[in-house]
Short mmCIF file of C-alpha atoms and ligand atoms in Angstrom, two decimals:
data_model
loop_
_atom_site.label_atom_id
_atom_site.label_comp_id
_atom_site.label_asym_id
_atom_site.label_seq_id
_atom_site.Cartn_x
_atom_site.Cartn_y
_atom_site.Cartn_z
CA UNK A 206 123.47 164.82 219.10
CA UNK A 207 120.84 165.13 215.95
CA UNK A 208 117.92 163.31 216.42
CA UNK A 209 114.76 163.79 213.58
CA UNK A 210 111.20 164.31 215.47
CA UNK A 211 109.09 160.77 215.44
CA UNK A 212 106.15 163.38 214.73
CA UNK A 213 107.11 166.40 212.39
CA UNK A 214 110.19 164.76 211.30
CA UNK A 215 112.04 168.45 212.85
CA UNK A 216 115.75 167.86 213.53
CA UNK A 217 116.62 168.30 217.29
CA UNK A 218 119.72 168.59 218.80
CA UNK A 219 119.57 166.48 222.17
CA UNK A 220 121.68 166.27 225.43
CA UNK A 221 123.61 163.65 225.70
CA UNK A 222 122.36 163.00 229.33
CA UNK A 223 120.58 159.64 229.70
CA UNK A 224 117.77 161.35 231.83
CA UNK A 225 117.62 164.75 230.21
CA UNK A 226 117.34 163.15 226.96
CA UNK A 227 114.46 160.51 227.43
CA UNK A 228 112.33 163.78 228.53
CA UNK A 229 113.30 165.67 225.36
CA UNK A 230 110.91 167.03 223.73
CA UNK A 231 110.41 168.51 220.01
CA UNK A 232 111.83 171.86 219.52
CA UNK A 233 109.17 172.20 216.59
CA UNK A 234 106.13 170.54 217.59
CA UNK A 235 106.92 169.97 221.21
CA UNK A 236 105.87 165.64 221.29
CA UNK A 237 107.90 163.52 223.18
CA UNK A 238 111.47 162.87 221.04
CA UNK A 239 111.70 159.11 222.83
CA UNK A 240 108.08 157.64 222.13
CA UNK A 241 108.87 154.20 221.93
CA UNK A 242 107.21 153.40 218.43
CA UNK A 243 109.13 153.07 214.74
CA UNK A 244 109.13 155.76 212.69
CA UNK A 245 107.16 155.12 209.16
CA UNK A 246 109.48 156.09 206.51
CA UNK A 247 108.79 156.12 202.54
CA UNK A 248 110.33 156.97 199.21
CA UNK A 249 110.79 160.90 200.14
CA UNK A 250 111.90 160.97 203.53
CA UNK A 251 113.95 157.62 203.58
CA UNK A 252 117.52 159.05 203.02
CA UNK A 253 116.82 162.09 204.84
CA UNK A 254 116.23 159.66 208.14
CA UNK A 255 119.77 158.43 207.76
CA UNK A 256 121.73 161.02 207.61
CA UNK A 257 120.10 163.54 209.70
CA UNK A 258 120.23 161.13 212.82
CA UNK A 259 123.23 160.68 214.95
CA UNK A 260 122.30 157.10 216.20
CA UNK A 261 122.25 154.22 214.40
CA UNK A 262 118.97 153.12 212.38
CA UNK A 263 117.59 150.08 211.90
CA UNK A 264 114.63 149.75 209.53
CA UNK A 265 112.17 146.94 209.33
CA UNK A 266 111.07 146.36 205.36
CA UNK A 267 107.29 144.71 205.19
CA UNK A 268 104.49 144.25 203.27
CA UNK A 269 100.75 143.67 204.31
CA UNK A 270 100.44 140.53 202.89
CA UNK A 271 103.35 138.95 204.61
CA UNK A 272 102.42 136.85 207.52
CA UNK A 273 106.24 136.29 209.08
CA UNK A 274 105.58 140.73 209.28
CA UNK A 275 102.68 140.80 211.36
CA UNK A 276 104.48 138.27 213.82
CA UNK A 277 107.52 140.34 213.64
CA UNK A 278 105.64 143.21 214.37
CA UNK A 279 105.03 143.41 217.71
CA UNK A 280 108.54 142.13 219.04
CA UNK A 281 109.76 145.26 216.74
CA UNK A 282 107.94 147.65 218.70
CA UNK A 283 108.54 145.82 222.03
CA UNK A 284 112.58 146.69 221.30
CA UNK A 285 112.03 149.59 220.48
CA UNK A 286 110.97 150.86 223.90
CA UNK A 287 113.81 148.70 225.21
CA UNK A 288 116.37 150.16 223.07
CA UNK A 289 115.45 153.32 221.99
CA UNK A 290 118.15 155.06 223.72
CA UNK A 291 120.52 153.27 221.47
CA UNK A 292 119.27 153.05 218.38
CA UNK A 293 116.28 154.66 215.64
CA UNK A 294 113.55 152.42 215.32
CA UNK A 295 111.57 152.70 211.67
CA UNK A 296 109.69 150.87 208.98
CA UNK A 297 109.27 150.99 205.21
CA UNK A 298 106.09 149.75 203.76
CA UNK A 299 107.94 147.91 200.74
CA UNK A 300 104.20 148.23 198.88
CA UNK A 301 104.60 151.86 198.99
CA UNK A 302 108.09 152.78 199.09
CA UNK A 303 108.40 151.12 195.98
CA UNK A 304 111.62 153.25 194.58
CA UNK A 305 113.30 152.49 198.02
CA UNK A 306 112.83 148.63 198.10
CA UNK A 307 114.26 148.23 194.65
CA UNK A 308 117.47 150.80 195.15
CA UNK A 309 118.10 147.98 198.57
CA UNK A 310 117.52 145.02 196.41
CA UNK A 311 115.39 144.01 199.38
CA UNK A 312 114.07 140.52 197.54
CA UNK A 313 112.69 139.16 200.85
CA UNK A 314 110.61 140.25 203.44
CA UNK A 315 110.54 140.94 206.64
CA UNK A 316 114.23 142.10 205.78
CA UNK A 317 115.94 144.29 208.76
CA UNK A 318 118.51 146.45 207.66
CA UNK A 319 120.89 148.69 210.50
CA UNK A 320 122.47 151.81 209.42
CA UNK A 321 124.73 154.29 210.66
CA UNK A 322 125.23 157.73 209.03
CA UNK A 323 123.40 156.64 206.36
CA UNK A 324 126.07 153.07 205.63
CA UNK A 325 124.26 149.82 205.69
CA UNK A 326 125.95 148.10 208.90
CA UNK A 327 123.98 144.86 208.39
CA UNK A 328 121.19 142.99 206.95
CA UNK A 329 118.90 140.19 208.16
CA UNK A 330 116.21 138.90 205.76
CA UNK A 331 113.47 136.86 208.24
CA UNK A 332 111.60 137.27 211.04
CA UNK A 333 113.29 136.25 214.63
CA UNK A 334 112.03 135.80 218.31
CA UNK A 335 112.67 139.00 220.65
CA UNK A 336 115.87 137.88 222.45
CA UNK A 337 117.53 136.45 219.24
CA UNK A 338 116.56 139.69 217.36
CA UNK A 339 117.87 141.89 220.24
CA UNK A 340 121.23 139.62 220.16
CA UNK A 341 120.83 140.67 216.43
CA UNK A 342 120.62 144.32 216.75
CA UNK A 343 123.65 144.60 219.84
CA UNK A 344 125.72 142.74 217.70
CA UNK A 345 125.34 145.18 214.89
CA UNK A 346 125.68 147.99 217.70
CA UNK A 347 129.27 146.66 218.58
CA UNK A 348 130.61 146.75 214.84
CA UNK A 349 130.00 150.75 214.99
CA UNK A 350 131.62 151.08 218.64
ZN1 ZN B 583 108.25 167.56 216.15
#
């Protein structure tokens, strides 16, 4: 399975083996693969994220400014490290990744947005509570499976 590197943005090819694979580390750079935080992603590297990973993505689109983002924030990260086995955690700054935000015609933030081999799966524009968000996210996981 492809997975990119949270840190060098290498692409690794992983075992498949829940335990082998949580210790996996970069082929390139040698960091942990599974580090439990979202991966920033902007204009250039954006597309590249999608289709070079072999689990599904889900992106988190924010701005400073937006209040509902900093809440959301921290539950983000917190699923992550639950579900990181699953799924490709990451976030576009929609202030910087300006090109990005338009091609998406993301018109409200926080928006969520889970892909899978680069295909938009689903879309939620809003912030949520943890366990509705999770709910969110596995329900997005069982239209791929
Ligand atoms: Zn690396």
């Amino acid at each position: 399975m492809h997975y990119t590197c949270p840190s060098c943005a290498a692409i690794n090819r992983i075992p498949e083996d829940q335990q082998q694979k949580l210790q996996a580390q970069c082929g390139r750079c040698k960091q942990p693969l599974f580090n439990g935080h979202p991966v920033e992603l902007n204009d250039s590297n954006f597309q590249r994220f999608l289709l070079k990973n072999d689990l599904p993505v889900v992106v988190d689109f924010w701005a400073s400014w937006c209040g509902p983002c900093q809440m959301m924030a921290p539950v983000f990260t917190q699923l992550c490290g639950q579900m990181q086995q699953q799924m490709r955690f990451a976030k576009v700054n929609t202030e910087q990744a300006q090109q990005t935000s338009a091609q998406l015609g993301i018109r409200s933030i926080p928006t969520l947005i889970v892909y899978h081999q680069g295909k938009e799966i689903d879309r939620l524009a809003g912030a949520l509570p943890a366990p509705q968000l999770q709910q969110w996210l596995q329900a997005a996981l069982n239209k791929i499976h």
